[in-house]
Short mmCIF file of N, CA and C and ligand atoms in Angstrom, two decimals:
data_model
loop_
_atom_site.label_atom_id
_atom_site.label_comp_id
_atom_site.label_asym_id
_atom_site.label_seq_id
_atom_site.Cartn_x
_atom_site.Cartn_y
_atom_site.Cartn_z
N MET A 285 -3.86 -15.53 1.49
CA MET A 285 -2.81 -14.65 2.02
C MET A 285 -3.43 -13.38 2.62
N ASP A 286 -2.81 -12.86 3.65
CA ASP A 286 -3.34 -11.68 4.32
C ASP A 286 -2.41 -10.49 4.08
N ASN A 287 -2.92 -9.29 4.32
CA ASN A 287 -2.01 -8.15 4.32
C ASN A 287 -0.91 -8.45 5.31
N LEU A 288 0.29 -8.05 4.98
CA LEU A 288 1.43 -8.56 5.73
C LEU A 288 2.52 -7.52 5.80
N LEU A 289 3.10 -7.37 6.97
CA LEU A 289 4.29 -6.55 7.09
C LEU A 289 5.49 -7.45 6.76
N LEU A 290 6.23 -7.09 5.74
CA LEU A 290 7.35 -7.93 5.29
C LEU A 290 8.67 -7.32 5.72
N ASN A 291 9.65 -8.17 6.04
CA ASN A 291 11.01 -7.69 6.25
C ASN A 291 11.75 -7.77 4.92
N ILE A 292 12.23 -6.65 4.42
CA ILE A 292 12.93 -6.64 3.14
C ILE A 292 14.37 -7.10 3.37
N THR A 293 14.82 -8.04 2.54
CA THR A 293 16.18 -8.54 2.66
C THR A 293 17.18 -7.38 2.51
N THR A 294 18.12 -7.32 3.42
CA THR A 294 19.04 -6.17 3.46
C THR A 294 20.48 -6.64 3.62
N HIS A 295 21.37 -6.02 2.85
CA HIS A 295 22.80 -6.28 2.99
C HIS A 295 23.50 -4.99 3.38
N GLY A 296 24.59 -5.11 4.12
CA GLY A 296 25.39 -3.93 4.41
C GLY A 296 25.78 -3.83 5.87
N ASN A 297 26.37 -2.69 6.18
CA ASN A 297 26.77 -2.41 7.55
C ASN A 297 26.93 -0.90 7.72
N ASP A 298 27.17 -0.46 8.96
CA ASP A 298 27.23 0.97 9.24
C ASP A 298 28.38 1.68 8.52
N GLU A 299 29.43 0.92 8.18
CA GLU A 299 30.59 1.55 7.52
C GLU A 299 30.31 1.93 6.08
N VAL A 300 29.66 1.00 5.33
CA VAL A 300 29.47 1.25 3.88
C VAL A 300 28.02 1.54 3.52
N GLY A 301 27.12 1.38 4.51
CA GLY A 301 25.71 1.62 4.23
C GLY A 301 24.98 0.33 3.90
N TYR A 302 23.72 0.48 3.51
CA TYR A 302 22.83 -0.68 3.36
C TYR A 302 22.16 -0.71 2.00
N LEU A 303 21.80 -1.92 1.56
CA LEU A 303 21.07 -2.13 0.32
C LEU A 303 19.94 -3.12 0.61
N SER A 304 18.72 -2.76 0.27
CA SER A 304 17.58 -3.65 0.49
C SER A 304 16.93 -3.96 -0.85
N PHE A 305 16.36 -5.17 -0.98
CA PHE A 305 15.75 -5.53 -2.26
C PHE A 305 14.64 -6.56 -2.07
N PHE A 306 13.72 -6.58 -3.05
CA PHE A 306 12.75 -7.69 -3.13
C PHE A 306 12.50 -8.00 -4.60
N GLU A 307 12.06 -9.22 -4.88
CA GLU A 307 11.89 -9.66 -6.26
C GLU A 307 10.47 -10.17 -6.48
N SER A 308 9.95 -9.87 -7.69
CA SER A 308 8.63 -10.33 -8.11
C SER A 308 8.52 -11.84 -8.00
N ASN A 309 7.38 -12.30 -7.54
CA ASN A 309 7.05 -13.73 -7.50
C ASN A 309 8.00 -14.57 -6.64
N LYS A 310 8.89 -13.89 -5.90
CA LYS A 310 9.74 -14.59 -4.94
C LYS A 310 9.40 -14.04 -3.56
N ASP A 311 9.69 -12.76 -3.40
CA ASP A 311 9.45 -12.12 -2.10
C ASP A 311 8.06 -11.52 -2.05
N ILE A 312 7.49 -11.20 -3.22
CA ILE A 312 6.14 -10.64 -3.27
C ILE A 312 5.33 -11.45 -4.30
N PRO A 313 4.01 -11.57 -4.07
CA PRO A 313 3.24 -12.56 -4.84
C PRO A 313 2.69 -12.08 -6.17
N PHE A 314 3.36 -11.15 -6.86
CA PHE A 314 2.86 -10.71 -8.16
C PHE A 314 3.99 -10.13 -9.01
N ASP A 315 3.73 -9.99 -10.32
CA ASP A 315 4.63 -9.28 -11.23
C ASP A 315 4.45 -7.79 -11.03
N ILE A 316 5.55 -7.05 -10.98
CA ILE A 316 5.43 -5.60 -10.81
C ILE A 316 5.25 -4.95 -12.19
N LYS A 317 4.13 -4.22 -12.36
CA LYS A 317 3.89 -3.54 -13.64
C LYS A 317 4.08 -2.03 -13.53
N ARG A 318 4.14 -1.53 -12.29
CA ARG A 318 4.19 -0.07 -12.13
C ARG A 318 4.84 0.26 -10.79
N ILE A 319 5.67 1.32 -10.81
CA ILE A 319 6.27 1.87 -9.59
C ILE A 319 5.85 3.33 -9.50
N TYR A 320 5.43 3.77 -8.33
CA TYR A 320 5.20 5.21 -8.14
C TYR A 320 5.58 5.59 -6.72
N TYR A 321 5.72 6.90 -6.48
CA TYR A 321 6.14 7.35 -5.15
C TYR A 321 5.51 8.70 -4.85
N THR A 322 5.32 8.95 -3.56
CA THR A 322 4.65 10.16 -3.10
C THR A 322 5.57 10.85 -2.10
N TYR A 323 5.76 12.16 -2.26
CA TYR A 323 6.76 12.87 -1.47
C TYR A 323 6.37 14.34 -1.32
N LEU A 324 7.11 15.07 -0.49
CA LEU A 324 6.80 16.48 -0.18
C LEU A 324 5.37 16.61 0.31
N VAL A 325 4.95 15.66 1.11
CA VAL A 325 3.59 15.66 1.66
C VAL A 325 3.65 16.31 3.04
N PRO A 326 2.85 17.35 3.31
CA PRO A 326 2.88 17.98 4.63
C PRO A 326 2.53 16.97 5.74
N ILE A 327 3.17 17.18 6.90
CA ILE A 327 2.98 16.26 8.02
C ILE A 327 1.51 16.18 8.42
N ASP A 328 1.09 14.97 8.81
CA ASP A 328 -0.28 14.64 9.23
C ASP A 328 -1.31 14.68 8.10
N THR A 329 -0.84 14.88 6.87
CA THR A 329 -1.76 14.79 5.73
C THR A 329 -2.27 13.35 5.62
N LYS A 330 -3.57 13.24 5.27
CA LYS A 330 -4.16 11.92 5.03
C LYS A 330 -4.36 11.76 3.52
N ARG A 331 -3.82 10.69 2.95
CA ARG A 331 -4.05 10.38 1.53
C ARG A 331 -4.70 9.00 1.43
N GLY A 332 -4.96 8.58 0.22
CA GLY A 332 -5.59 7.26 0.04
C GLY A 332 -7.10 7.42 -0.05
N MET A 333 -7.79 6.95 0.98
CA MET A 333 -9.25 7.06 1.06
C MET A 333 -9.90 6.40 -0.16
N HIS A 334 -9.47 5.18 -0.43
CA HIS A 334 -10.06 4.41 -1.52
C HIS A 334 -9.71 2.93 -1.31
N ALA A 335 -10.34 2.08 -2.10
CA ALA A 335 -9.97 0.67 -2.16
C ALA A 335 -9.76 0.32 -3.64
N HIS A 336 -9.12 -0.81 -3.88
CA HIS A 336 -8.94 -1.27 -5.26
C HIS A 336 -9.71 -2.56 -5.48
N LYS A 337 -10.32 -2.66 -6.66
CA LYS A 337 -11.08 -3.88 -6.99
C LYS A 337 -10.13 -5.06 -7.21
N GLU A 338 -9.04 -4.84 -7.94
CA GLU A 338 -8.14 -5.95 -8.30
C GLU A 338 -6.68 -5.72 -7.93
N LEU A 339 -6.27 -4.47 -7.83
CA LEU A 339 -4.85 -4.14 -7.67
C LEU A 339 -4.26 -4.68 -6.37
N GLN A 340 -3.05 -5.22 -6.47
CA GLN A 340 -2.27 -5.59 -5.28
C GLN A 340 -1.01 -4.73 -5.28
N GLN A 341 -0.55 -4.37 -4.08
CA GLN A 341 0.57 -3.44 -4.01
C GLN A 341 1.48 -3.75 -2.83
N ILE A 342 2.73 -3.33 -2.99
CA ILE A 342 3.69 -3.33 -1.88
C ILE A 342 4.03 -1.88 -1.59
N LEU A 343 3.89 -1.49 -0.34
CA LEU A 343 4.21 -0.11 0.07
C LEU A 343 5.44 -0.15 0.96
N TRP A 344 6.36 0.78 0.73
CA TRP A 344 7.48 0.91 1.66
C TRP A 344 7.90 2.36 1.76
N CYS A 345 8.59 2.67 2.84
CA CYS A 345 8.94 4.05 3.15
C CYS A 345 10.47 4.11 3.32
N PRO A 346 11.21 4.50 2.26
CA PRO A 346 12.67 4.50 2.37
C PRO A 346 13.20 5.56 3.31
N TYR A 347 12.39 6.60 3.55
CA TYR A 347 12.77 7.62 4.53
C TYR A 347 11.52 8.15 5.23
N GLY A 348 11.55 8.21 6.56
CA GLY A 348 10.46 8.85 7.30
C GLY A 348 9.58 7.87 8.04
N LYS A 349 8.34 8.31 8.26
CA LYS A 349 7.40 7.49 9.02
C LYS A 349 6.00 7.74 8.46
N ILE A 350 5.38 6.66 8.01
CA ILE A 350 4.04 6.74 7.43
C ILE A 350 3.18 5.66 8.08
N GLU A 351 1.98 6.07 8.50
CA GLU A 351 1.04 5.10 9.08
C GLU A 351 0.03 4.73 7.99
N VAL A 352 -0.19 3.44 7.83
CA VAL A 352 -1.16 2.96 6.85
C VAL A 352 -2.27 2.24 7.60
N VAL A 353 -3.50 2.67 7.39
CA VAL A 353 -4.64 2.02 8.04
C VAL A 353 -5.44 1.27 6.98
N LEU A 354 -5.54 -0.04 7.17
CA LEU A 354 -6.27 -0.89 6.23
C LEU A 354 -7.59 -1.31 6.86
N ASN A 355 -8.65 -1.30 6.05
CA ASN A 355 -10.00 -1.56 6.56
C ASN A 355 -10.69 -2.49 5.57
N ASN A 356 -11.13 -3.65 6.08
CA ASN A 356 -11.80 -4.60 5.18
C ASN A 356 -13.33 -4.46 5.22
N GLY A 357 -13.78 -3.36 5.83
CA GLY A 357 -15.22 -3.12 5.92
C GLY A 357 -15.79 -3.58 7.25
N ASN A 358 -15.02 -4.43 7.95
CA ASN A 358 -15.44 -4.92 9.26
C ASN A 358 -14.47 -4.53 10.36
N GLU A 359 -13.17 -4.56 10.01
CA GLU A 359 -12.18 -4.15 11.01
C GLU A 359 -11.00 -3.43 10.37
N LYS A 360 -10.37 -2.60 11.21
CA LYS A 360 -9.24 -1.79 10.75
C LYS A 360 -7.95 -2.28 11.40
N SER A 361 -6.84 -2.24 10.66
CA SER A 361 -5.52 -2.51 11.24
C SER A 361 -4.58 -1.39 10.84
N SER A 362 -3.73 -1.01 11.77
CA SER A 362 -2.80 0.09 11.51
C SER A 362 -1.37 -0.46 11.42
N TYR A 363 -0.63 -0.01 10.43
CA TYR A 363 0.75 -0.45 10.22
C TYR A 363 1.65 0.78 10.13
N ILE A 364 2.80 0.70 10.78
CA ILE A 364 3.76 1.81 10.72
C ILE A 364 4.91 1.42 9.80
N LEU A 365 5.14 2.25 8.79
CA LEU A 365 6.31 2.07 7.91
C LEU A 365 7.32 3.14 8.31
N ASP A 366 8.37 2.72 9.01
CA ASP A 366 9.35 3.69 9.52
C ASP A 366 10.77 3.20 9.35
N SER A 367 10.95 2.27 8.42
CA SER A 367 12.28 1.73 8.16
C SER A 367 12.35 1.28 6.71
N PRO A 368 13.50 1.49 6.03
CA PRO A 368 13.63 1.01 4.64
C PRO A 368 13.59 -0.51 4.55
N GLU A 369 13.65 -1.19 5.71
CA GLU A 369 13.65 -2.66 5.70
C GLU A 369 12.26 -3.25 5.90
N LYS A 370 11.24 -2.38 5.98
CA LYS A 370 9.86 -2.86 6.18
C LYS A 370 9.03 -2.58 4.94
N ALA A 371 8.13 -3.49 4.59
CA ALA A 371 7.20 -3.24 3.48
C ALA A 371 5.85 -3.83 3.84
N LEU A 372 4.80 -3.26 3.28
CA LEU A 372 3.45 -3.73 3.57
C LEU A 372 2.78 -4.22 2.30
N LEU A 373 2.35 -5.47 2.33
CA LEU A 373 1.58 -6.02 1.22
C LEU A 373 0.12 -5.63 1.41
N VAL A 374 -0.44 -4.91 0.43
CA VAL A 374 -1.84 -4.49 0.50
C VAL A 374 -2.61 -5.23 -0.60
N LEU A 375 -3.48 -6.09 -0.17
CA LEU A 375 -4.24 -6.90 -1.13
C LEU A 375 -5.45 -6.14 -1.62
N LYS A 376 -6.07 -6.66 -2.67
CA LYS A 376 -7.28 -6.04 -3.22
C LYS A 376 -8.38 -6.00 -2.16
N GLY A 377 -9.26 -5.03 -2.26
CA GLY A 377 -10.44 -5.05 -1.40
C GLY A 377 -10.26 -4.44 -0.03
N TYR A 378 -9.17 -3.70 0.19
CA TYR A 378 -8.97 -3.03 1.47
C TYR A 378 -9.02 -1.52 1.29
N TRP A 379 -9.94 -0.88 2.00
CA TRP A 379 -9.94 0.58 2.05
C TRP A 379 -8.64 1.01 2.72
N HIS A 380 -7.88 1.93 2.11
CA HIS A 380 -6.63 2.32 2.79
C HIS A 380 -6.49 3.83 2.91
N ASP A 381 -6.01 4.21 4.09
CA ASP A 381 -5.69 5.60 4.41
C ASP A 381 -4.22 5.63 4.81
N MET A 382 -3.49 6.63 4.32
CA MET A 382 -2.08 6.79 4.70
C MET A 382 -1.91 8.15 5.36
N TYR A 383 -1.18 8.17 6.49
CA TYR A 383 -0.94 9.41 7.24
C TYR A 383 0.56 9.68 7.28
N TRP A 384 0.94 10.87 6.88
CA TRP A 384 2.37 11.25 6.92
C TRP A 384 2.71 11.69 8.34
N ARG A 385 3.55 10.93 9.02
CA ARG A 385 3.84 11.16 10.44
C ARG A 385 5.17 11.84 10.68
N LYS A 386 6.00 12.01 9.63
CA LYS A 386 7.30 12.67 9.80
C LYS A 386 7.58 13.53 8.57
N GLU A 387 8.13 14.70 8.82
CA GLU A 387 8.48 15.63 7.74
C GLU A 387 9.39 14.93 6.72
N GLY A 388 9.11 15.10 5.46
CA GLY A 388 9.99 14.57 4.42
C GLY A 388 9.79 13.10 4.09
N SER A 389 8.80 12.46 4.69
CA SER A 389 8.60 11.02 4.45
C SER A 389 8.27 10.76 2.98
N VAL A 390 8.80 9.64 2.49
CA VAL A 390 8.57 9.24 1.10
C VAL A 390 7.87 7.89 1.09
N LEU A 391 6.77 7.80 0.33
CA LEU A 391 6.09 6.51 0.18
C LEU A 391 6.33 5.97 -1.22
N CYS A 392 6.89 4.76 -1.29
CA CYS A 392 7.12 4.10 -2.59
C CYS A 392 6.14 2.94 -2.71
N VAL A 393 5.69 2.71 -3.95
CA VAL A 393 4.71 1.63 -4.17
C VAL A 393 5.09 0.84 -5.42
N ALA A 394 5.05 -0.48 -5.31
CA ALA A 394 5.17 -1.37 -6.46
C ALA A 394 3.80 -2.01 -6.65
N ALA A 395 3.26 -1.89 -7.88
CA ALA A 395 1.87 -2.30 -8.11
C ALA A 395 1.78 -3.42 -9.13
N SER A 396 0.74 -4.23 -8.99
CA SER A 396 0.57 -5.42 -9.86
C SER A 396 -0.02 -5.08 -11.22
N GLU A 397 -0.56 -3.86 -11.39
CA GLU A 397 -1.21 -3.49 -12.64
C GLU A 397 -0.83 -2.07 -13.06
N HIS A 398 -1.04 -1.78 -14.34
CA HIS A 398 -0.89 -0.40 -14.80
C HIS A 398 -2.00 0.45 -14.18
N TYR A 399 -1.82 1.76 -14.25
CA TYR A 399 -2.81 2.67 -13.66
C TYR A 399 -4.16 2.54 -14.39
N ASP A 400 -5.22 2.41 -13.60
CA ASP A 400 -6.57 2.31 -14.17
C ASP A 400 -7.55 2.90 -13.17
N GLU A 401 -8.04 4.08 -13.46
CA GLU A 401 -8.94 4.75 -12.51
C GLU A 401 -10.20 3.91 -12.25
N ALA A 402 -10.58 3.06 -13.23
CA ALA A 402 -11.79 2.24 -13.06
C ALA A 402 -11.61 1.18 -11.97
N ASP A 403 -10.36 0.93 -11.56
CA ASP A 403 -10.10 -0.05 -10.49
C ASP A 403 -10.31 0.54 -9.10
N TYR A 404 -10.43 1.88 -9.03
CA TYR A 404 -10.56 2.55 -7.73
C TYR A 404 -12.02 2.56 -7.27
N ILE A 405 -12.22 2.35 -5.97
CA ILE A 405 -13.51 2.65 -5.33
C ILE A 405 -13.21 3.80 -4.39
N ARG A 406 -13.69 4.98 -4.72
CA ARG A 406 -13.33 6.17 -3.94
C ARG A 406 -14.47 6.63 -3.04
N ASP A 407 -15.59 5.93 -3.10
CA ASP A 407 -16.74 6.29 -2.26
C ASP A 407 -16.90 5.21 -1.19
N TYR A 408 -16.88 5.62 0.10
CA TYR A 408 -16.86 4.62 1.17
C TYR A 408 -18.14 3.78 1.21
N ASP A 409 -19.29 4.40 0.95
CA ASP A 409 -20.55 3.64 0.95
C ASP A 409 -20.56 2.60 -0.18
N GLU A 410 -19.97 2.98 -1.32
CA GLU A 410 -19.88 2.03 -2.43
C GLU A 410 -18.97 0.86 -2.04
N PHE A 411 -17.86 1.19 -1.34
CA PHE A 411 -16.95 0.13 -0.85
C PHE A 411 -17.71 -0.85 0.05
N LEU A 412 -18.50 -0.31 0.99
CA LEU A 412 -19.24 -1.18 1.91
C LEU A 412 -20.24 -2.06 1.15
N LYS A 413 -20.78 -1.53 0.05
CA LYS A 413 -21.70 -2.32 -0.78
C LYS A 413 -20.98 -3.51 -1.41
N TYR A 414 -19.76 -3.27 -1.92
CA TYR A 414 -18.95 -4.36 -2.49
C TYR A 414 -18.67 -5.43 -1.43
N VAL A 415 -18.35 -4.96 -0.18
CA VAL A 415 -18.04 -5.90 0.91
C VAL A 415 -19.28 -6.74 1.20
N LYS A 416 -20.44 -6.07 1.31
CA LYS A 416 -21.70 -6.73 1.66
C LYS A 416 -22.08 -7.77 0.60
N GLU A 417 -21.80 -7.41 -0.66
CA GLU A 417 -22.15 -8.34 -1.75
C GLU A 417 -21.14 -9.48 -1.89
N GLY A 418 -20.09 -9.46 -1.08
CA GLY A 418 -19.09 -10.54 -1.09
C GLY A 418 -18.18 -10.52 -2.30
N TYR A 419 -17.95 -9.31 -2.85
CA TYR A 419 -17.14 -9.18 -4.08
C TYR A 419 -15.76 -9.81 -3.94
N TRP A 420 -15.15 -9.70 -2.75
CA TRP A 420 -13.78 -10.22 -2.57
C TRP A 420 -13.76 -11.54 -1.79
N ASP A 421 -14.94 -12.11 -1.52
CA ASP A 421 -14.95 -13.37 -0.76
C ASP A 421 -14.22 -14.45 -1.55
N ASP A 422 -13.51 -15.30 -0.83
CA ASP A 422 -12.74 -16.40 -1.44
C ASP A 422 -11.62 -15.91 -2.34
N GLU A 423 -11.27 -14.61 -2.26
CA GLU A 423 -10.12 -14.11 -3.02
C GLU A 423 -8.98 -13.86 -2.03
N ASN A 424 -7.89 -13.32 -2.55
CA ASN A 424 -6.72 -13.02 -1.72
C ASN A 424 -6.17 -14.30 -1.11
C1 T46 B 576 -2.82 3.83 -3.68
C2 T46 B 576 -2.06 4.67 -2.73
C3 T46 B 576 -1.14 3.89 -1.84
C4 T46 B 576 -1.86 8.45 -12.08
O1 T46 B 576 -2.20 9.12 -13.07
N1 T46 B 576 -1.10 7.33 -12.23
C5 T46 B 576 -0.72 6.57 -11.16
O2 T46 B 576 -0.01 5.56 -11.33
C6 T46 B 576 -1.17 6.94 -9.86
C7 T46 B 576 -0.79 6.12 -8.64
C8 T46 B 576 -1.94 8.08 -9.73
N2 T46 B 576 -2.27 8.82 -10.82
C9 T46 B 576 -3.05 10.06 -10.64
C10 T46 B 576 -4.46 9.86 -10.12
C11 T46 B 576 -4.71 11.18 -9.39
O3 T46 B 576 -5.16 12.15 -10.33
O4 T46 B 576 -2.38 10.86 -9.67
C12 T46 B 576 -3.32 11.59 -8.89
C13 T46 B 576 -3.12 11.37 -7.41
O5 T46 B 576 -3.54 10.01 -7.10
P1 T46 B 576 -4.32 9.65 -5.76
O6 T46 B 576 -5.13 10.80 -5.31
O7 T46 B 576 -5.05 8.36 -6.00
O8 T46 B 576 -3.10 9.44 -4.75
P2 T46 B 576 -3.10 8.72 -3.32
O9 T46 B 576 -1.81 9.05 -2.69
O10 T46 B 576 -4.33 9.01 -2.54
O11 T46 B 576 -3.16 7.14 -3.68
C14 T46 B 576 -2.06 6.52 -4.30
C15 T46 B 576 -2.53 5.59 -5.44
O12 T46 B 576 -3.32 6.33 -6.38
C16 T46 B 576 -3.36 4.45 -4.92
O13 T46 B 576 -3.55 3.47 -5.92
O14 T46 B 576 -3.14 2.68 -3.39
O15 T46 B 576 -1.33 5.74 -3.35
#
């Protein structure tokens, strides 16, 4: 499976509003163990700047516009989250940077594991070493 922009199932209309949802192991390929969200981030701030050894995550932006750049050590792809109906599956082994492109944007994340700082690779040269050694080959 690859990193993927997903359309979140949505019900509603302009008169009563909208409701969007996704379910573990149906719409996304893991059990959700943790939810967190990032907000009140000044515009054009860059966050992230790390990769995860094992963690898989779904990112979505219920309000605003956030650009997510994923890098597998060889190539980068940019994804725009600018609708509550869009979500991005981020697999293990991708260096990710997030840029806040609109005032007040909120980033929500559903994660496959509890918080563990030991799962983070926060040094880019160390990340490239993991890629070179094939740490994530045949995974995902
Ligand atoms: C990610 C992107 C999308 C915790 O104590 N528990 C948590 O569950 C999380 C997510 C963070 N923290 C602590 C760790 C740091 O001391 O909160 C502080 C800020 O975390 P960080 O600088 O890693 O935040 P971001 O926005 O750069 O990255 C976050 C997630 O940490 C990361 O896993 O993939 O959002």
